[in-house]
Each structure stands twice: as C-alpha cells, then as structure tokens.
C-alpha cells in the first residue's frame, strides 16, 4: 500500500527556518518525482515545487512565491523527500502536503497521484 | 486569484448530474496541456480523480468523467451521491508558471 507521511510541522516565528519530511513506503521511491503543496486555512491548493527523480536529473522547480526561500531535496536511500523552508513569513502558514508526481519529460507536464495527510506549519510571532 | 477559473460552488440533488468548469488560457489548457482533477473532502488529503483530461485512476467510479476543449475543461459527475460532497480542483501545466490550479469548487449534494 502506498503511504506518504509528512512530519516536521510546527509553530515558528517569522524569519525562522523549518524542515519538513515526507516519508514514503509501498512503492519504488527513486522512480518518481516528488512534490510539495500547501493549503492555507480555508483556501485552495497551492503548488510549492517538485524534484525530479534521479534518472531525470533530480532537478527542481518552484513556485514564484517560494523561489529562493524554499528548497526541496530527496534521499532515495531512505525514501524521504524534504522541504527546507527559510525566511518564513506569516503568509506561509498552511497545511503542507507531499505527493507522488507523475512527470512527463517530453513536455514537462506533471500530475499528482497520491498525497499524504499533511503537516501544519504556523508562522506567527 | 487562481490562474484556472472554477465556479466557487455547484449543487445538485442525489441522482442528478452536475458539471464543473475550469477555464484557462493559451499558456495552459489552450496550449493543449492536459487537465487533471482532484477531489478533497474537507479535512482530508486531496485525491486524484481524473488524469490526462478523461482518464480515471483505478477505483474511481465511472460516474466521474472529464473533457477538454479549447481553453476550458469540465468535470462531470452523474448519479450524484452524498459521498460526492467535497471540493474539486482542476490542475494543468502552464508554460510560464509550470503547475497551476483552479481555485476549487465546493459541491453540495442537496
């Protein structure tokens, strides 16, 4: 059974950093791109970024709203994807989800097959 | 303001059919990029409902169907059931923004 479990969410002050983890099981982690999303309270889904699998270079793409502050990485030996969040702002408050990502190298298109249950990040002084 | 435009809400009685629209532009849906749909029951994780315009993952009932034409796409749900009450999001690729979502549509089963 495919499982994604996010962890690391916390209450942090503006300007601080936080690292989230997404622990995967039930599939060959190294074969898939992995994505992060967020959902602010009462709001819709917002894509944060994704990291391609190693066969496709392991490169990353980010939403403009987090570019330069957030970094996605992966440890295929542990089946974990990470989201390093720096210089946090109050508007980063949200539930953060990870997902298995189907990536089409020919066009760059992606869609999101399975999602974890999310972890809450609250940025407040 | 979401790049893809969805109606904020739709409703229907049990057994009826509803349609949710998703309107984009020439840099996403209009460029023939695929459209995907997700269902999210409030308080839970999103779930892939339709991928590549009109394909259902294993386990998704055939009451759910998708289509795409021009700069728009639609999700149709026939034979409405109480368990279909949820938020629905469309998603596509955008040549500038990479991943774009609609703002979500709340489906109420009357």
mmCIF file of C-alpha atoms in Angstrom:
data_model
loop_
_atom_site.group_PDB
_atom_site.id
_atom_site.type_symbol
_atom_site.label_atom_id
_atom_site.label_comp_id
_atom_site.label_asym_id
_atom_site.label_seq_id
_atom_site.Cartn_x
_atom_site.Cartn_y
_atom_site.Cartn_z
ATOM 1 C CA UNK A 1 0.000 0.000 0.000
ATOM 2 C CA UNK A 2 1.333 3.423 -0.967
ATOM 3 C CA UNK A 3 1.878 5.674 2.037
ATOM 4 C CA UNK A 4 3.194 9.189 2.407
ATOM 5 C CA UNK A 5 3.640 10.642 5.861
ATOM 6 C CA UNK A 6 4.565 14.279 6.334
ATOM 7 C CA UNK A 7 6.201 15.445 9.534
ATOM 8 C CA UNK A 8 8.038 18.414 10.974
ATOM 9 C CA UNK A 9 5.232 20.952 11.088
ATOM 10 C CA UNK A 10 5.435 23.392 13.969
ATOM 11 C CA UNK A 11 4.771 26.891 15.254
ATOM 12 C CA UNK A 12 7.661 29.147 14.282
ATOM 13 C CA UNK A 13 8.390 32.868 14.356
ATOM 14 C CA UNK A 14 8.694 34.946 11.195
ATOM 15 C CA UNK A 15 12.171 34.856 9.717
ATOM 16 C CA UNK A 16 12.966 31.432 11.141
ATOM 17 C CA UNK A 17 13.550 28.158 9.293
ATOM 18 C CA UNK A 18 11.847 24.786 9.347
ATOM 19 C CA UNK A 19 12.409 21.476 7.568
ATOM 20 C CA UNK A 20 9.549 19.163 6.661
ATOM 21 C CA UNK A 21 9.934 15.482 5.827
ATOM 22 C CA UNK A 22 7.833 13.216 3.643
ATOM 23 C CA UNK A 23 8.464 9.546 4.404
ATOM 24 C CA UNK A 24 7.318 7.191 1.666
ATOM 25 C CA UNK A 25 6.577 3.486 1.525
ATOM 26 C CA UNK A 26 4.805 0.987 -0.695
ATOM 27 C CA UNK A 27 6.434 1.998 -3.997
ATOM 28 C CA UNK A 28 9.871 2.444 -5.559
ATOM 29 C CA UNK A 29 10.609 5.957 -4.306
ATOM 30 C CA UNK A 30 13.566 6.568 -6.597
ATOM 31 C CA UNK A 31 11.455 6.082 -9.706
ATOM 32 C CA UNK A 32 9.197 9.077 -9.052
ATOM 33 C CA UNK A 33 9.300 12.824 -8.872
ATOM 34 C CA UNK A 34 8.014 14.207 -5.584
ATOM 35 C CA UNK A 35 6.099 17.393 -4.980
ATOM 36 C CA UNK A 36 5.140 19.678 -2.137
ATOM 37 C CA UNK A 37 1.923 21.674 -1.859
ATOM 38 C CA UNK A 38 0.296 23.831 0.731
ATOM 39 C CA UNK A 39 -3.195 24.859 1.688
ATOM 40 C CA UNK A 40 -3.742 27.923 3.824
ATOM 41 C CA UNK A 41 -6.701 27.782 6.242
ATOM 42 C CA UNK A 42 -9.932 27.921 4.262
ATOM 43 C CA UNK A 43 -8.090 28.346 0.962
ATOM 44 C CA UNK A 44 -7.351 26.266 -2.120
ATOM 45 C CA UNK A 45 -4.370 24.173 -3.117
ATOM 46 C CA UNK A 46 -1.072 25.876 -3.952
ATOM 47 C CA UNK A 47 1.808 24.063 -5.595
ATOM 48 C CA UNK A 48 5.134 24.732 -3.876
ATOM 49 C CA UNK A 49 7.577 22.781 -6.004
ATOM 50 C CA UNK A 50 8.818 19.401 -7.130
ATOM 51 C CA UNK A 51 12.013 17.433 -7.533
ATOM 52 C CA UNK A 52 12.530 15.089 -10.462
ATOM 53 C CA UNK A 53 13.782 11.554 -9.990
ATOM 54 C CA UNK A 54 17.498 10.868 -10.447
ATOM 55 C CA UNK A 55 17.045 9.386 -13.968
ATOM 56 C CA UNK A 56 15.697 12.806 -14.966
ATOM 57 C CA UNK A 57 18.499 14.689 -13.271
ATOM 58 C CA UNK A 58 16.990 15.187 -9.828
ATOM 59 C CA UNK A 59 16.407 18.827 -10.742
ATOM 60 C CA UNK A 60 13.843 21.064 -9.101
ATOM 61 C CA UNK A 61 11.099 23.522 -9.994
ATOM 62 C CA UNK A 62 9.498 26.015 -7.632
ATOM 63 C CA UNK A 63 6.541 28.342 -7.463
ATOM 64 C CA UNK A 64 7.489 32.004 -7.689
ATOM 65 C CA UNK A 65 6.099 32.617 -4.193
ATOM 66 C CA UNK A 66 8.758 30.399 -2.589
ATOM 67 C CA UNK A 67 11.636 30.574 -5.071
ATOM 68 C CA UNK A 68 14.859 31.419 -3.251
ATOM 69 C CA UNK A 69 13.431 30.657 0.209
ATOM 70 C CA UNK A 70 12.352 27.017 -0.049
ATOM 71 C CA UNK A 71 14.465 24.055 -1.176
ATOM 72 C CA UNK A 72 13.294 20.547 -1.983
ATOM 73 C CA UNK A 73 15.673 17.623 -1.670
ATOM 74 C CA UNK A 74 15.431 13.858 -1.578
ATOM 75 C CA UNK A 75 17.198 10.885 -0.022
ATOM 76 C CA UNK A 76 16.344 7.883 -2.155
ATOM 77 C CA UNK A 77 18.177 5.524 0.231
ATOM 78 C CA UNK A 78 15.692 6.464 2.965
ATOM 79 C CA UNK A 79 12.659 7.116 0.728
ATOM 80 C CA UNK A 80 12.288 10.615 2.144
ATOM 81 C CA UNK A 81 11.632 13.947 0.463
ATOM 82 C CA UNK A 82 12.406 17.159 2.312
ATOM 83 C CA UNK A 83 11.178 20.722 2.181
ATOM 84 C CA UNK A 84 13.594 23.210 3.711
ATOM 85 C CA UNK A 85 11.800 26.479 4.404
ATOM 86 C CA UNK A 86 13.850 29.561 5.222
ATOM 87 C CA UNK A 87 12.922 33.171 5.961
ATOM 88 C CA UNK A 88 9.401 32.107 6.841
ATOM 89 C CA UNK A 89 6.595 34.641 6.574
ATOM 90 C CA UNK A 90 3.180 34.722 8.189
ATOM 91 C CA UNK A 91 1.656 34.025 4.776
ATOM 92 C CA UNK A 92 3.473 30.671 4.695
ATOM 93 C CA UNK A 93 1.059 29.410 7.351
ATOM 94 C CA UNK A 94 -0.646 26.363 5.870
ATOM 95 C CA UNK A 95 -1.002 22.611 5.869
ATOM 96 C CA UNK A 96 1.823 21.225 3.746
ATOM 97 C CA UNK A 97 1.287 18.082 1.686
ATOM 98 C CA UNK A 98 3.684 15.931 -0.309
ATOM 99 C CA UNK A 99 2.697 13.817 -3.286
ATOM 100 C CA UNK A 100 3.960 11.244 -5.729
ATOM 101 C CA UNK A 101 4.330 13.029 -9.013
ATOM 102 C CA UNK A 102 3.907 11.648 -12.491
ATOM 103 C CA UNK A 103 6.348 13.595 -14.703
ATOM 104 C CA UNK A 104 6.380 13.667 -18.496
ATOM 105 C CA UNK A 105 9.874 14.522 -19.663
ATOM 106 C CA UNK A 106 8.709 15.163 -23.234
ATOM 107 C CA UNK A 107 6.528 18.120 -22.211
ATOM 108 C CA UNK A 108 7.418 18.874 -18.608
ATOM 109 C CA UNK A 109 3.832 18.217 -17.557
ATOM 110 C CA UNK A 110 3.078 16.733 -14.163
ATOM 111 C CA UNK A 111 0.171 15.485 -12.166
ATOM 112 C CA UNK A 112 -0.126 14.191 -8.653
ATOM 113 C CA UNK A 113 -1.041 10.586 -7.959
ATOM 114 C CA UNK A 114 -1.028 10.085 -4.206
ATOM 115 C CA UNK A 115 -0.962 12.576 -1.374
ATOM 116 C CA UNK A 116 -0.021 12.428 2.271
ATOM 117 C CA UNK A 117 -2.285 13.719 5.033
ATOM 118 C CA UNK A 118 -0.291 16.888 5.546
ATOM 119 C CA UNK A 119 1.517 18.660 8.370
ATOM 120 C CA UNK A 120 0.597 22.067 9.787
ATOM 121 C CA UNK A 121 3.055 24.943 9.709
ATOM 122 C CA UNK A 122 2.105 28.066 11.627
ATOM 123 C CA UNK A 123 4.229 31.177 11.279
ATOM 124 C CA UNK A 124 3.418 33.691 13.954
ATOM 125 C CA UNK A 125 5.203 35.955 16.407
ATOM 126 C CA UNK B 1 -6.590 34.873 -7.892
ATOM 127 C CA UNK B 2 -6.099 31.433 -9.421
ATOM 128 C CA UNK B 3 -4.777 31.016 -12.953
ATOM 129 C CA UNK B 4 -7.508 28.495 -13.755
ATOM 130 C CA UNK B 5 -11.052 29.701 -13.090
ATOM 131 C CA UNK B 6 -13.655 27.458 -11.489
ATOM 132 C CA UNK B 7 -17.121 28.323 -10.138
ATOM 133 C CA UNK B 8 -16.957 28.655 -6.339
ATOM 134 C CA UNK B 9 -19.858 26.287 -5.823
ATOM 135 C CA UNK B 10 -22.261 23.925 -7.534
ATOM 136 C CA UNK B 11 -25.064 21.820 -6.151
ATOM 137 C CA UNK B 12 -27.354 19.023 -7.164
ATOM 138 C CA UNK B 13 -29.814 16.528 -5.778
ATOM 139 C CA UNK B 14 -28.942 12.855 -5.345
ATOM 140 C CA UNK B 15 -29.086 11.053 -8.674
ATOM 141 C CA UNK B 16 -28.651 14.216 -10.725
ATOM 142 C CA UNK B 17 -25.701 15.236 -12.893
ATOM 143 C CA UNK B 18 -23.514 18.252 -12.260
ATOM 144 C CA UNK B 19 -20.710 19.781 -14.265
ATOM 145 C CA UNK B 20 -17.770 21.814 -13.011
ATOM 146 C CA UNK B 21 -15.967 24.050 -15.460
ATOM 147 C CA UNK B 22 -12.301 25.033 -15.490
ATOM 148 C CA UNK B 23 -11.250 27.912 -17.724
ATOM 149 C CA UNK B 24 -7.651 28.675 -18.568
ATOM 150 C CA UNK B 25 -5.732 30.468 -21.283
ATOM 151 C CA UNK B 26 -3.414 29.985 -24.208
ATOM 152 C CA UNK B 27 -0.449 29.315 -21.920
ATOM 153 C CA UNK B 28 -2.043 26.315 -20.206
ATOM 154 C CA UNK B 29 -5.224 24.483 -21.248
ATOM 155 C CA UNK B 30 -5.364 26.324 -24.573
ATOM 156 C CA UNK B 31 -1.888 25.069 -25.395
ATOM 157 C CA UNK B 32 -3.276 21.524 -25.283
ATOM 158 C CA UNK B 33 -1.689 20.694 -21.953
ATOM 159 C CA UNK B 34 -3.537 18.015 -20.070
ATOM 160 C CA UNK B 35 -6.044 18.759 -17.337
ATOM 161 C CA UNK B 36 -6.293 16.784 -14.120
ATOM 162 C CA UNK B 37 -8.941 16.823 -11.413
ATOM 163 C CA UNK B 38 -8.705 16.240 -7.676
ATOM 164 C CA UNK B 39 -11.329 15.647 -5.013
ATOM 165 C CA UNK B 40 -10.797 16.840 -1.462
ATOM 166 C CA UNK B 41 -13.158 16.109 1.367
ATOM 167 C CA UNK B 42 -12.572 18.940 3.885
ATOM 168 C CA UNK B 43 -10.002 17.984 6.492
ATOM 169 C CA UNK B 44 -8.524 15.223 4.374
ATOM 170 C CA UNK B 45 -5.856 14.894 1.680
ATOM 171 C CA UNK B 46 -6.682 15.553 -1.976
ATOM 172 C CA UNK B 47 -7.274 12.532 -4.168
ATOM 173 C CA UNK B 48 -6.577 12.191 -7.903
ATOM 174 C CA UNK B 49 -9.937 11.837 -9.640
ATOM 175 C CA UNK B 50 -9.214 12.311 -13.358
ATOM 176 C CA UNK B 51 -5.845 12.480 -15.096
ATOM 177 C CA UNK B 52 -4.880 13.441 -18.634
ATOM 178 C CA UNK B 53 -8.260 15.039 -19.386
ATOM 179 C CA UNK B 54 -10.504 11.987 -19.230
ATOM 180 C CA UNK B 55 -8.778 9.043 -17.536
ATOM 181 C CA UNK B 56 -9.859 7.582 -14.211
ATOM 182 C CA UNK B 57 -7.378 6.002 -11.793
ATOM 183 C CA UNK B 58 -8.227 2.566 -10.546
ATOM 184 C CA UNK B 59 -11.037 2.706 -8.015
ATOM 185 C CA UNK B 60 -12.672 5.910 -9.245
ATOM 186 C CA UNK B 61 -16.282 5.229 -10.290
ATOM 187 C CA UNK B 62 -17.258 5.786 -13.904
ATOM 188 C CA UNK B 63 -19.796 8.351 -12.678
ATOM 189 C CA UNK B 64 -16.868 10.767 -12.899
ATOM 190 C CA UNK B 65 -15.748 11.915 -16.338
ATOM 191 C CA UNK B 66 -13.611 14.693 -17.756
ATOM 192 C CA UNK B 67 -13.305 16.555 -21.017
ATOM 193 C CA UNK B 68 -11.241 19.358 -22.505
ATOM 194 C CA UNK B 69 -11.963 21.752 -25.362
ATOM 195 C CA UNK B 70 -10.108 24.885 -26.346
ATOM 196 C CA UNK B 71 -9.098 26.822 -23.265
ATOM 197 C CA UNK B 72 -11.545 25.012 -20.971
ATOM 198 C CA UNK B 73 -12.137 21.676 -19.322
ATOM 199 C CA UNK B 74 -15.050 20.145 -17.472
ATOM 200 C CA UNK B 75 -15.640 17.546 -14.816
ATOM 201 C CA UNK B 76 -18.994 15.794 -14.924
ATOM 202 C CA UNK B 77 -20.431 13.820 -12.044
ATOM 203 C CA UNK B 78 -23.516 11.776 -12.799
ATOM 204 C CA UNK B 79 -25.752 9.874 -10.398
ATOM 205 C CA UNK B 80 -24.805 12.213 -7.550
ATOM 206 C CA UNK B 81 -24.308 10.585 -4.173
ATOM 207 C CA UNK B 82 -23.992 12.116 -0.727
ATOM 208 C CA UNK B 83 -20.371 10.950 -0.547
ATOM 209 C CA UNK B 84 -19.524 13.145 -3.550
ATOM 210 C CA UNK B 85 -19.863 16.247 -1.403
ATOM 211 C CA UNK B 86 -16.357 17.706 -1.458
ATOM 212 C CA UNK B 87 -14.127 20.356 -3.005
ATOM 213 C CA UNK B 88 -12.949 19.762 -6.561
ATOM 214 C CA UNK B 89 -9.820 21.255 -8.130
ATOM 215 C CA UNK B 90 -8.589 21.300 -11.707
ATOM 216 C CA UNK B 91 -4.861 21.453 -12.496
ATOM 217 C CA UNK B 92 -2.773 21.848 -15.606
ATOM 218 C CA UNK B 93 0.697 22.763 -16.813
ATOM 219 C CA UNK B 94 1.480 26.358 -17.685
ATOM 220 C CA UNK B 95 4.373 27.363 -19.940
ATOM 221 C CA UNK B 96 5.391 30.138 -17.506
ATOM 222 C CA UNK B 97 4.173 29.021 -14.094
ATOM 223 C CA UNK B 98 4.680 25.248 -14.545
ATOM 224 C CA UNK B 99 1.863 23.998 -12.270
ATOM 225 C CA UNK B 100 -1.449 25.841 -11.999
ATOM 226 C CA UNK B 101 -4.606 25.030 -10.094
ATOM 227 C CA UNK B 102 -8.134 26.260 -10.159
ATOM 228 C CA UNK B 103 -9.462 27.927 -7.038
ATOM 229 C CA UNK B 104 -11.664 24.960 -6.242
ATOM 230 C CA UNK B 105 -15.388 24.264 -6.453
ATOM 231 C CA UNK B 106 -17.471 23.214 -3.490
ATOM 232 C CA UNK B 107 -20.027 20.579 -4.431
ATOM 233 C CA UNK B 108 -23.096 20.398 -2.229
ATOM 234 C CA UNK B 109 -25.408 17.412 -2.522
ATOM 235 C CA UNK B 110 -28.855 18.705 -1.613
#
